[in-house]
Coordinates of C-alpha atoms in Angstrom, one line a residue:
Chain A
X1 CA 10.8 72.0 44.6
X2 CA 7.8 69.5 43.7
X3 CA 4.8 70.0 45.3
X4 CA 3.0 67.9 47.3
X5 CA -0.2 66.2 45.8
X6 CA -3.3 66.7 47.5
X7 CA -6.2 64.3 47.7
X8 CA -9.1 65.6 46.2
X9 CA -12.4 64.4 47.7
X10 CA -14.8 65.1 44.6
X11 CA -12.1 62.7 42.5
X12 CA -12.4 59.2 45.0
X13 CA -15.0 57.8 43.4
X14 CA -13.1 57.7 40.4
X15 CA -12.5 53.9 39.9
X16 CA -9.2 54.7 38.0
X17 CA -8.2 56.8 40.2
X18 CA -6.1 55.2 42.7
X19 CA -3.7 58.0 44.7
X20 CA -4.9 59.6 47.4
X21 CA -6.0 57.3 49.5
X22 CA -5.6 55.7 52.9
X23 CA -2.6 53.9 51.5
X24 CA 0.5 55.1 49.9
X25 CA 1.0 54.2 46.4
X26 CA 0.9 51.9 44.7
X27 CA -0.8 49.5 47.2
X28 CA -3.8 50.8 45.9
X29 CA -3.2 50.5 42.3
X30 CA -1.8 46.8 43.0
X31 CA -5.1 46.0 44.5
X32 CA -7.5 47.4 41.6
X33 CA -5.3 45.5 39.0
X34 CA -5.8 42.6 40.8
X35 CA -9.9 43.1 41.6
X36 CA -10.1 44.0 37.9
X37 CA -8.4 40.7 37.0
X38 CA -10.9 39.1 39.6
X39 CA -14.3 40.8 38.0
X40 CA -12.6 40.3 33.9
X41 CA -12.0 36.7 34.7
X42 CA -15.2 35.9 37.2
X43 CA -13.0 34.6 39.8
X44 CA -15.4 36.0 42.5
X45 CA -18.1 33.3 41.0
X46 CA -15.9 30.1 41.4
X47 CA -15.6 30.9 45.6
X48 CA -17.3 27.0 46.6
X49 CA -19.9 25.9 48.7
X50 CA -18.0 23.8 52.1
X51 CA -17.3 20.2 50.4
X52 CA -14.1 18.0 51.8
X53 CA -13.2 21.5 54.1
X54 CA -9.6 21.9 55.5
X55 CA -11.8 22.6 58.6
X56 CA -14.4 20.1 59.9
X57 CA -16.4 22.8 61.5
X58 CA -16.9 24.2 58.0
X59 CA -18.7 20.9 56.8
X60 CA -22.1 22.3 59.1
X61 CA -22.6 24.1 55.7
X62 CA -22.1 20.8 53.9
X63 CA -22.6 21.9 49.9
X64 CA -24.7 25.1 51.1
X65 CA -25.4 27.4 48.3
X66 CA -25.9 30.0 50.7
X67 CA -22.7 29.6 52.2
X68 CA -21.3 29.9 48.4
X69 CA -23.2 33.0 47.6
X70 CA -22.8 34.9 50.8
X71 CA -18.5 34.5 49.7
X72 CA -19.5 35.3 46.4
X73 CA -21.4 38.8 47.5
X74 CA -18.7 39.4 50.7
X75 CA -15.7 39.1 47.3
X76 CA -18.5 41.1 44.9
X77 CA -18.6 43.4 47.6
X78 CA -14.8 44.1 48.7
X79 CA -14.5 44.3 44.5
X80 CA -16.8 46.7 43.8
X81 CA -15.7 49.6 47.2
X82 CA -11.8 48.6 46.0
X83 CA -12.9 50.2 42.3
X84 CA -14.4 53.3 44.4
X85 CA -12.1 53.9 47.0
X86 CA -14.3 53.2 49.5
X87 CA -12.9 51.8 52.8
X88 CA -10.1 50.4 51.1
X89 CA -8.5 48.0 53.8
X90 CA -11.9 46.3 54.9
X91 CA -12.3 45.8 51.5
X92 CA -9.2 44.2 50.8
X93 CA -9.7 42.4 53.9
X94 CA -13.1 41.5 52.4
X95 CA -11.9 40.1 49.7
X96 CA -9.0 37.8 51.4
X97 CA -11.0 36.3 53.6
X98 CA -13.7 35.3 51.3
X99 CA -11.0 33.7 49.1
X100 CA -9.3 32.2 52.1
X101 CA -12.5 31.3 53.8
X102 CA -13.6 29.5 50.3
X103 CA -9.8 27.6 50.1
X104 CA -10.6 26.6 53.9
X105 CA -13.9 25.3 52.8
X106 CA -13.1 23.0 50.3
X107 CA -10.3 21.0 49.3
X108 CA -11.2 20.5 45.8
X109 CA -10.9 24.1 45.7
X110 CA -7.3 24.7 46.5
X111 CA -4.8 26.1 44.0
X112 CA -2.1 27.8 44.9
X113 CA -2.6 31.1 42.8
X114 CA -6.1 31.3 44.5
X115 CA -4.0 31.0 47.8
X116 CA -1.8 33.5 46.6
X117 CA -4.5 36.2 45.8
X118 CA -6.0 35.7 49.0
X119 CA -3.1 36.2 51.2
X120 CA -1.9 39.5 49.3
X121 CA -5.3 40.8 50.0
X122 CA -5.4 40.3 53.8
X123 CA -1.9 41.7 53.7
X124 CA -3.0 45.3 51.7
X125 CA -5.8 44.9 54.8
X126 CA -3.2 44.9 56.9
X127 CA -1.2 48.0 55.3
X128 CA -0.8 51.2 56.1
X129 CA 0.8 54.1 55.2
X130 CA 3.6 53.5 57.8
X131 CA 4.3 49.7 57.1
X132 CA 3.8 50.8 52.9
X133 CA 4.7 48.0 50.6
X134 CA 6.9 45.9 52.8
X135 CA 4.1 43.0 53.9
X136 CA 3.2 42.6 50.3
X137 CA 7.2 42.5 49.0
X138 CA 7.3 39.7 51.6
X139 CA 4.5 37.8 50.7
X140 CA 5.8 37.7 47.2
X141 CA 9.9 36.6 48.3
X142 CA 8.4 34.0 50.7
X143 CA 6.4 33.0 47.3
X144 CA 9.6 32.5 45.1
X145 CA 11.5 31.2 47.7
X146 CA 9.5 28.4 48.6
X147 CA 8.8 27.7 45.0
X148 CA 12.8 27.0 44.3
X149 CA 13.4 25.5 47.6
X150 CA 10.8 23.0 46.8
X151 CA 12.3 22.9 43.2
X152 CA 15.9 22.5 43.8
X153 CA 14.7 19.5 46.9
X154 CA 12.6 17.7 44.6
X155 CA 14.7 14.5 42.3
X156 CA 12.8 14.9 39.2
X157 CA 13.2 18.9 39.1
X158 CA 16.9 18.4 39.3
X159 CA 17.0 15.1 36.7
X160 CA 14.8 17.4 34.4
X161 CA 12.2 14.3 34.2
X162 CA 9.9 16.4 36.0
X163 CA 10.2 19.0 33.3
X164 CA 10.3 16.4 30.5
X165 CA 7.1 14.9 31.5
X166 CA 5.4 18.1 32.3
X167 CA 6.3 19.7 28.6
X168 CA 4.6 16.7 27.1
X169 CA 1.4 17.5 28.7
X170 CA 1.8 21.5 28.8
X171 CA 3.8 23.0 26.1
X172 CA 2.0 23.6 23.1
X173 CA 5.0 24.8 21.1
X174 CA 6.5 22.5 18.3
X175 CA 9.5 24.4 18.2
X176 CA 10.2 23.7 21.9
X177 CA 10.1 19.6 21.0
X178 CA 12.1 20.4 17.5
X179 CA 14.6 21.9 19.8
X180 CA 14.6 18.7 22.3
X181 CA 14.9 16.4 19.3
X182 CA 17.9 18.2 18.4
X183 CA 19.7 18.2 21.5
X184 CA 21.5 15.7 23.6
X185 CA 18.7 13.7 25.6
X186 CA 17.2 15.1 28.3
X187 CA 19.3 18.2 27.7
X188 CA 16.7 20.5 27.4
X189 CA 14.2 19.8 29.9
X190 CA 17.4 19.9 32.6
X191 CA 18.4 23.1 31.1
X192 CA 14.7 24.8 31.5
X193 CA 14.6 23.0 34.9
X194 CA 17.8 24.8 36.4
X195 CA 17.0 27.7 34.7
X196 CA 13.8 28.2 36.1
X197 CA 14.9 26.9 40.1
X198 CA 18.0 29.6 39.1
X199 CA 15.6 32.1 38.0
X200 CA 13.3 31.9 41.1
X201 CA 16.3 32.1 43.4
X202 CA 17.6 35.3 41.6
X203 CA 13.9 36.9 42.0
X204 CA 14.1 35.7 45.4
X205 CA 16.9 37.8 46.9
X206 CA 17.3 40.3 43.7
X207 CA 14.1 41.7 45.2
X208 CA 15.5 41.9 48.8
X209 CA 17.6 45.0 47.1
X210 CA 17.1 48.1 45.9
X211 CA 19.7 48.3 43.8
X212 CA 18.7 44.7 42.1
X213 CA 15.4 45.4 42.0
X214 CA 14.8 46.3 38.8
X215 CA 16.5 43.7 37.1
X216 CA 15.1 41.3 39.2
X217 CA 11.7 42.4 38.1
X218 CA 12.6 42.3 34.1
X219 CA 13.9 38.2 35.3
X220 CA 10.1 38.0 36.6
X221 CA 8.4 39.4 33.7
X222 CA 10.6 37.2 31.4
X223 CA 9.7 34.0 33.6
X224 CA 6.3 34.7 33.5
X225 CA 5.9 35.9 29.8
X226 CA 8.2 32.7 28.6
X227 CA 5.9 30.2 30.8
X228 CA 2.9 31.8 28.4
X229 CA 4.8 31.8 25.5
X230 CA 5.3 28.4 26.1
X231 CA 1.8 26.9 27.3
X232 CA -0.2 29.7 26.3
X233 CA -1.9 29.4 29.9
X234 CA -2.4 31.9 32.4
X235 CA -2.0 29.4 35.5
X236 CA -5.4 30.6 37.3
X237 CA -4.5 34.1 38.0
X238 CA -0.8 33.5 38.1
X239 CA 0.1 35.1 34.8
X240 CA -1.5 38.2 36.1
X241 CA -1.2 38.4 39.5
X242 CA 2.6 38.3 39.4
X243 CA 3.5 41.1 37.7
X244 CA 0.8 43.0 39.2
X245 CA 3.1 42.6 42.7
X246 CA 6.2 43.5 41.1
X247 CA 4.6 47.0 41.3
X248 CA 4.8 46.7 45.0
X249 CA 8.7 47.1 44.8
X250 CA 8.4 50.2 42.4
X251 CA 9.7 53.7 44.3
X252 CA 6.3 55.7 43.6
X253 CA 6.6 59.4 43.8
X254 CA 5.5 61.3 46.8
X255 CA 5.0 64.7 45.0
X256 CA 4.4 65.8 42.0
X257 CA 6.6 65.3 39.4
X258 CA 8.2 68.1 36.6
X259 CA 7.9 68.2 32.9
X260 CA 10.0 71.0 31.6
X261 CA 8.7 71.4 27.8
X262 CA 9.9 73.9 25.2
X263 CA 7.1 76.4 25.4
X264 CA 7.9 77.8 21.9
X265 CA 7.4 74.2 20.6
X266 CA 2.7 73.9 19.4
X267 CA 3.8 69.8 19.6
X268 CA 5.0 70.2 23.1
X269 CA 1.8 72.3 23.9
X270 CA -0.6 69.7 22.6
X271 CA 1.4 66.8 23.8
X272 CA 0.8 68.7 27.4
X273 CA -3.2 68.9 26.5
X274 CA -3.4 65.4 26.1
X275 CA -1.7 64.3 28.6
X276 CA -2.6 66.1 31.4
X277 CA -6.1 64.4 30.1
X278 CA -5.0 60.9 31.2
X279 CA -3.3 62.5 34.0
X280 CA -5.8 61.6 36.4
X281 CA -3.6 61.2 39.3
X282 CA -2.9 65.1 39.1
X283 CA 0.5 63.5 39.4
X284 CA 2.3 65.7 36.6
X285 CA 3.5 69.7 37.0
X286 CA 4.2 70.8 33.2
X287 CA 5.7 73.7 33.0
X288 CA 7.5 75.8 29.5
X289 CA 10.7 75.9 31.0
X290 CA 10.9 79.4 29.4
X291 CA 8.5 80.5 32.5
X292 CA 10.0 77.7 35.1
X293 CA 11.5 79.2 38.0
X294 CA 13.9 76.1 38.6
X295 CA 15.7 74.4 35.6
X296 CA 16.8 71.5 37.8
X297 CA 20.5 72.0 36.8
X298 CA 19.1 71.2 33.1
X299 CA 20.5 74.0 30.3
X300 CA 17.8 75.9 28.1
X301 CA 20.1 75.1 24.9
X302 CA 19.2 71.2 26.3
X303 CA 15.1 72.0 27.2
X304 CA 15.1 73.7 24.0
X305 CA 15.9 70.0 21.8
X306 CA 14.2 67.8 24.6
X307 CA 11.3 67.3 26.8
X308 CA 12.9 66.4 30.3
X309 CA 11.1 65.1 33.5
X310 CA 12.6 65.7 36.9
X311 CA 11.3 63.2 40.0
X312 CA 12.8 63.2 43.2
X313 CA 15.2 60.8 42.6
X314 CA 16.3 61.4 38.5
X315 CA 15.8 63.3 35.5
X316 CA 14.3 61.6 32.2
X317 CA 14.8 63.2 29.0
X318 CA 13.1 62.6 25.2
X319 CA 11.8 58.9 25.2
X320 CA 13.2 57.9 28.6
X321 CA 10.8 60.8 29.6
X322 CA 7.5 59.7 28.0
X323 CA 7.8 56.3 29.2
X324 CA 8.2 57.3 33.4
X325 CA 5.6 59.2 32.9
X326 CA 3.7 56.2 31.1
X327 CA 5.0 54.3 34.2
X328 CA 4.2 56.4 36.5
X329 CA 0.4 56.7 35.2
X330 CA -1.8 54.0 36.3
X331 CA -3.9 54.0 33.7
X332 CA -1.0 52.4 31.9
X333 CA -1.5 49.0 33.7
X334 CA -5.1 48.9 33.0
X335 CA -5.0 49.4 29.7
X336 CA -2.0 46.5 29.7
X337 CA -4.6 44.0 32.2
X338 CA -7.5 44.8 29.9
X339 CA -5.8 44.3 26.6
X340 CA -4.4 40.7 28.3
X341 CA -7.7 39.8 30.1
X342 CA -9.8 38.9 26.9
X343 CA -10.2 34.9 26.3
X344 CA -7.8 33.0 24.6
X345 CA -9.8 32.6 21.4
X346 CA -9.3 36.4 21.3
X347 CA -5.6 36.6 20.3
X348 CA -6.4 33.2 17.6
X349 CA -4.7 31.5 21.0
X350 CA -1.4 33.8 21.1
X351 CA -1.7 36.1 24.1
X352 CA 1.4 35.6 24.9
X353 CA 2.3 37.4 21.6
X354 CA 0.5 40.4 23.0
X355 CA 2.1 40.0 26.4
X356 CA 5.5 40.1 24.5
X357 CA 4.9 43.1 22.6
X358 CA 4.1 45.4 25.6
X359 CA 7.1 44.0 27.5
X360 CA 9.6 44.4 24.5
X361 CA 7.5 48.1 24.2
X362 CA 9.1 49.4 27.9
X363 CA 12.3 46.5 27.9
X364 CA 15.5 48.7 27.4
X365 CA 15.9 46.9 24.0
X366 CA 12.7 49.6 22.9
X367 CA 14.7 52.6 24.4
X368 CA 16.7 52.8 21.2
X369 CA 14.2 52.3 18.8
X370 CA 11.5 55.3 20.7
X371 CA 15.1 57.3 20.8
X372 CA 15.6 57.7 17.4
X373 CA 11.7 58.2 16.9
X374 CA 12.1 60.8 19.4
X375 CA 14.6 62.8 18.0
X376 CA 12.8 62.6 13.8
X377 CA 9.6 64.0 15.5
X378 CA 11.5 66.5 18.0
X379 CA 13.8 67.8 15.0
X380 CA 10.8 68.5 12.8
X381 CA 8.2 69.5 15.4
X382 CA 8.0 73.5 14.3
X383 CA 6.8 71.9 11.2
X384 CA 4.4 69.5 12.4
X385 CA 3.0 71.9 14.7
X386 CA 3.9 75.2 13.1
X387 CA 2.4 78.0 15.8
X388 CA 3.8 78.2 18.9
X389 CA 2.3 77.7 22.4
X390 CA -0.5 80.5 23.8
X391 CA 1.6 80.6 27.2
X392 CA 5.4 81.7 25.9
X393 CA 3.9 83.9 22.8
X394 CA 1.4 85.9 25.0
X395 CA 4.4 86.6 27.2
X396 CA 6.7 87.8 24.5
X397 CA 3.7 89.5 23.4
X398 CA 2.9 91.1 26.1
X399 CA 6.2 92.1 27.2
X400 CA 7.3 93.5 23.6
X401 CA 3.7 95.9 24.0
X402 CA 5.2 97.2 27.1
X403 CA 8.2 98.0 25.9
Chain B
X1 CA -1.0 45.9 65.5
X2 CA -1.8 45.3 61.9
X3 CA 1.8 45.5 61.3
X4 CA 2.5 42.8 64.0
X5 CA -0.7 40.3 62.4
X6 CA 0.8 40.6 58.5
X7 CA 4.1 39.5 60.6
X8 CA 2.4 36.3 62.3
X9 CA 0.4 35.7 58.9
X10 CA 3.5 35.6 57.1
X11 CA 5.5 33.6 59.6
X12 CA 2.5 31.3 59.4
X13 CA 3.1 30.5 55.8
X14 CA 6.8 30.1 56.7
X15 CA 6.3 27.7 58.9
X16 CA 4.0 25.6 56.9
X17 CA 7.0 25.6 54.3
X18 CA 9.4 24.2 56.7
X19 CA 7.0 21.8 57.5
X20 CA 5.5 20.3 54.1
X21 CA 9.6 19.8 54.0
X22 CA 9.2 16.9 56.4
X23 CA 5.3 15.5 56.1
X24 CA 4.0 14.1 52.8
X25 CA 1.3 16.9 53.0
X26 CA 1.9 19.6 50.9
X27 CA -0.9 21.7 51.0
X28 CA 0.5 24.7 51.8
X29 CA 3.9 24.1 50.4
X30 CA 4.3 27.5 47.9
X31 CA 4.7 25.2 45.1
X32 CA 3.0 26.1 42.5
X33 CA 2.7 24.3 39.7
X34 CA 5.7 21.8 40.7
X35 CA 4.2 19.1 39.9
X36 CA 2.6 17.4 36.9
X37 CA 1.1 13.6 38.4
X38 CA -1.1 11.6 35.6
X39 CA -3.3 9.8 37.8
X40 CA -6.3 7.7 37.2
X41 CA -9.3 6.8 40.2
X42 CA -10.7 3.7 40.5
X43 CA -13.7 3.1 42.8
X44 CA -15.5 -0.4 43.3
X45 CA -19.2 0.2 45.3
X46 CA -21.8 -2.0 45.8
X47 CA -20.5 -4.4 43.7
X48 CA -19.4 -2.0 40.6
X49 CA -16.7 0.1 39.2
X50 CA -18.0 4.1 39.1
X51 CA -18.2 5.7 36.1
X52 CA -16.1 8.8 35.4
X53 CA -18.9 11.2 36.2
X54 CA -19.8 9.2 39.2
X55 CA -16.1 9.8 40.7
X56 CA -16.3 13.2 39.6
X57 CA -19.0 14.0 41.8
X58 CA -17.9 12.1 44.4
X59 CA -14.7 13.2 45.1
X60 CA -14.4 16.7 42.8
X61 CA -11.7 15.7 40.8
X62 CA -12.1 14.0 37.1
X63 CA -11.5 10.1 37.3
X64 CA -8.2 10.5 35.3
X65 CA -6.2 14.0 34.3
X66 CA -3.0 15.2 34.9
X67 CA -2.8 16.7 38.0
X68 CA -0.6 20.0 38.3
X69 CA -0.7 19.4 42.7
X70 CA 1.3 16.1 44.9
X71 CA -0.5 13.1 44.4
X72 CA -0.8 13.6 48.4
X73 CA -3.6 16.1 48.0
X74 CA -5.5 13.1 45.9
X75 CA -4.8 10.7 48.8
X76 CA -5.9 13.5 51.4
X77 CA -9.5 14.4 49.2
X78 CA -10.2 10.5 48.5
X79 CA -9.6 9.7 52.9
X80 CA -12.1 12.6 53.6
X81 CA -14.6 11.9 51.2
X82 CA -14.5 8.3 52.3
X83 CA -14.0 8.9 56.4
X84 CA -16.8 11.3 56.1
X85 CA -19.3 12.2 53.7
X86 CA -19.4 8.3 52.6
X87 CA -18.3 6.7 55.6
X88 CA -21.0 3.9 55.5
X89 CA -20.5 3.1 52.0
X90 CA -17.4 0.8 52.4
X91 CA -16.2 1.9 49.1
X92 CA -12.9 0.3 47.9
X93 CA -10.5 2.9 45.7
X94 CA -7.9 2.2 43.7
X95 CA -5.3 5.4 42.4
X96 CA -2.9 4.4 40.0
X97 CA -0.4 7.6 39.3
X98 CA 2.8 8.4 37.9
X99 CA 4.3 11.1 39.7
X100 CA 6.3 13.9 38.0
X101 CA 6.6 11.3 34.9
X102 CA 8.0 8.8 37.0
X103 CA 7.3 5.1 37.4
X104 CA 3.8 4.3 38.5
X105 CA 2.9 3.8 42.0
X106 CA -0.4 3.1 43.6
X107 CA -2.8 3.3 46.6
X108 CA -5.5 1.7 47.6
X109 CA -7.8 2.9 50.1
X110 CA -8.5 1.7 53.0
X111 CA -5.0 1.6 53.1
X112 CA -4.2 -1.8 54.9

C-alpha cells in the first residue's frame, strides 16, 4: 500500500515546490502557474490608477499613482508568498482583489481574461482542503458556458459574419483565407463559428463528468492551441490561463505513487537517480521489484521487460509510465509556461508552433511513437548500461557469501 | 463559510450573465473575445475636432481600432468621461462603428 506523503517543513520555501501545503493539490500548483505567468508577463504592473471607475466612490483617488502602486505592491506581494508557500490563501486572496479592485477602478481597464484571473484567485482564497477543486472547476464551466450562450444568442456568430469580419482583422494565416477562397462563400467562417459555440458547449458539460473529463480537456487544449495557431496571440492571459485551470479537474494523487523497475537493469538504476532529482514533490516510491514486497498483481516475467507505475487508481507501464509520472511532476508545467512565456519575437512569431509540439508530445497520437522508442531502448538497455544496479547485486552478493 | 462566499461569488457572476441577456450592458457578460467592432471617435470641443492622442487621453481608448468588447462599453466610457470628469466642457462626440462587421451604426453624445 502507498504511503502517505508527508509535508516537510525545511522543503516550503521551495518556490517549485507546491504539495504539502494548506491546500490539496493541485490548487497550489494552478496558482504558481498562473503567478508565474503574472511576474513572466508583468501583468502585476498594468493594475491602473482609478480613471472612469465602475464605482464612483473609487474616483476619490481620481488618476492617483499611489492608489496604482499600492495594487501593484498588494499583487507583487500575494506573487511573491504564492512562489514561497507562505500563507497561501491570503495571498491568493491578495492577488484577486488587487486585480478585481484594479477592474473596479477603471473602465478602460476591463478585459475579460484580467476578470478571469481575478476571480479564480479569490476563489483558491476561498479553498480548502474540504471544498478542493470544485469552486475553481466552477468558475471555469460558468466561463465556457456563458461564452457559448452568448455565442449561439448572438446573429452574426450564427451567420458566420461575425467570424468573417473578425478573421480579416485577426488571423494572420494565409492558408486560412486560401482555404476561404476555395470554399463556398461564407462557408468557412460559419463552419469555425459553430465549431467553436459547439466546442465551448462540449467543454462546458464534458467537464461536469468525470468520465468526459479528459477528452473534454484535450477539446480545450485544441481550442486554445488552434486560436494561437491561427492569430498567433495569447488573448491577455487567456492562452495561458486556460489550460492552467484544466489542471483543476485532474485526479492528483493523495499518496505516494510506485515505480516498480528491473533492479538488474544499470538504465533503470540511473533513470531512478535522475528522477528522483526532479522529484521534488517526494511524490514517487521506486522500488526494484526484485526487493518489492507487493507486485500489484503485475508478473516479474512483465517488470523484468517494463518499467510499470502503480497509483491508486491505475497501472502505467513503458512510455505510458514515464509520461504520468511527467504529469504528475509539476515541474513539468513550468518548464511548458516558461518555454511559452518568452515574447513573440522569440519563436520568429510562431509560438504556437511550440505550443503544438508539447501538446502533440503527451496527445495519445505520441503514445505510439514513445512506445516503440520505449521498447528499442528497453530491449538493448544491458548494453547501454552494461552493470547492473548496487541494490539487487549486493543482495545476490550477499546472500550467495552466506550460503 | 468560505465555501458558502465562493458560492455567492459565483452566483454573482451568474446572475450578471442572465442579466447582460436582457440590458445592452455587457460588462460582465463572460464573453470573451465575442466581438470584433471597428469603431472610430469623433469629438468636437471648443470649436475643434480632437486629435487622436487628444481622444486617447481623454477617454483611454485610441480614436479608431477594432475593438475586441460591445460597442456598449464605448458608449458606457464616452457617458462617464463626459458626465463626470469633463462635465463642464460640453463636448459634442460622434462614434461611428460597425459592429461584428455589420453595417455601420452611430451615436452621438449627448444622445438627444
Amino acid at each position: 500500500m502507498a504511503g502517505k506523503m508527508k509535508p516537510s517543513k525545511s522543503w516550503l520555501p521551495n518556490p517549485l515546490r507546491c504539495g504539502g501545503t494548506e491546500l490539496p493539490m493541485p490548487l497550489p500548483l494552478v496558482a504558481k502557474l498562473i503567478v508565474v505567468c503574472l511576474l513572466g508577463r508583468l501583468t502585476w504592473l498594468t493594475l491602473p490608477a482609478p480613471f472612469l471607475p465602475f464605482l464612483p466612490l473609487l474616483d476619490y483617488f481620481h488618476n492617483a499613482n499611489l492608489f496604482a502602486w499600492a495594487l501593484r505592491g498588494t499583487a507583487l506581494l500575494g506573487a511573491i508568498a504564492v512562489l514561497f508557500n507562505y500563507r497561501l490563501r491570503a495571498a491568493y486572496l491578495a492577488i484577486g482583489v488587487s486585480f478585481l479592485l484594479g477592474i473596479l477602478a477603471s473602465r478602460v481597464y476591463f478585459e475579460n481574461n484580467l476578470m478571469f484571473l481575478a476571480c479564480v484567485f479569490v476563489l483558491l482564497g476561498l479553498s480548502d482542503q474540504r471544498t478542493g477543486s470544485w469552486l475553481i472547476r466552477a468558475q471555469v464551466i460558468l466561463l465556457f458556458f456563458s461564452a457559448a450562450l452568448n455565442k449561439i444568442m448572438d446573429a452574426s456568430w450564427r451567420s458566420g459574419h461575425f467570424f468573417d469580419f473578425w478573421a480579416k482583422v485577426a488571423i494572420n494565416k494565409n492558408l486560412y483565407f486560401q482555404l476561404a477562397s476555395w470554399l463556398p462563400a461564407m462557408f468557412l467562417p460559419r463552419m469555425m463559428s459553430w465549431m467553436t459555440i459547439a466546442m465551448e458547449f462540449t467543454i462546458c458539460f464534458g467537464l461536469l463528468f468525470r468520465r468526459t473529463r479528459i477528452w473534454t480537456i484535450w477539446i480545450g487544449l485544441l481550442l486554445s492551441l488552434g486560436m494561437n495557431i491561427l492569430t498567433e496571440r495569447t488573448f491577455g492571459v487567456f492562452f495561458y490561463l486556460m489550460p492552467i485551470c484544466y489542471l483543476a479537474f485532474a485526479d492528483w494523487p493523495r499518496s505516494t505513487v510506485t515505480v516498480l523497475y528491473d533492479g538488474d537493469c544499470g538504465l533503470c538504476a540511473r533513470t531512478r537517480q535522475v528522477m528522483e532529482r526532479f522529484d521534488i514533490e517526494g511524490l514517487f516510491d521506486w522500488k526494484p521489484f526484485q526487493q518489492a514486497s507487493d507486485l500489484h498483481g503485475i508478473s516479474q516475467e512483465a517488470l523484468r521487460q517494463r518499467l510499470y507505475v502503480v497509483t491508486e487508481k491505475k497501472k502505467y507501464s513503458g512510455f505510458a509510465a514515464f509520461r504520468i509520472m511527467a504529469l504528475y511532476n509539476p515541474l513539468t508545467y513550468f518548464v511548458i509556461l516558461m518555454t511559452l512565456l518568452g515574447p513573440q519575437s522569440l519563436y520568429f512569431h510562431h509560438r504556437s508552433l511550440m505550443a503544438a509540439f508539447f501538446v502533440f508530445l503527451f496527445s495519445p497520437f505520441f503514445a505510439p511513437i514513445g512506445q516503440a522508442a520505449y521498447e528499442v531502448v528497453a530491449r538493448n538497455r544491458h548494453a547501454i548500461f552494461p552493470e547492473g544496479s548496487c541494490s539487487a547485486d549486493t543482495f545476490r552478493a550477499s546472500r550467495s557469501s552466506l550460503e | 463559510m468560505n465555501k458558502l462566499i465562493g458560492v455567492l461569488f459565483l452566483l454573482l457572476q451568474l446572475c450578471s450573465v442572465v442579466n447582460s441577456r436582457f440590458v445592452s450592458s455587457r460588462w460582465l457578460a463572460w464573453a470573451p473575445n465575442d466581438y470584433a467592432v471597428w469603431y472610430r471617435l469623433q469629438v468636437h470641443l471648443n470649436g475643434r475636432d480632437l486629435l487622436s492622442s487628444e481622444i486617447q487621453k481623454r477617454y483611454g481608448l485610441a480614436a479608431e481600432q477594432v475593438y475586441e468588447n460591445p460597442a456598449r462599453n464605448i458608449m458606457d466610457i464616452v457617458q462617464q468621461r463626459e458626465r463626470t470628469y469633463s462635465r463642464d466642457d460640453h463636448a459634442e462626440v460622434f462614434l461611428v462603428y460597425r459592429p461584428n462587421g455589420e453595417s455601420p451604426q452611430e451615436w452621438r453624445w449627448p444622445e438627444k
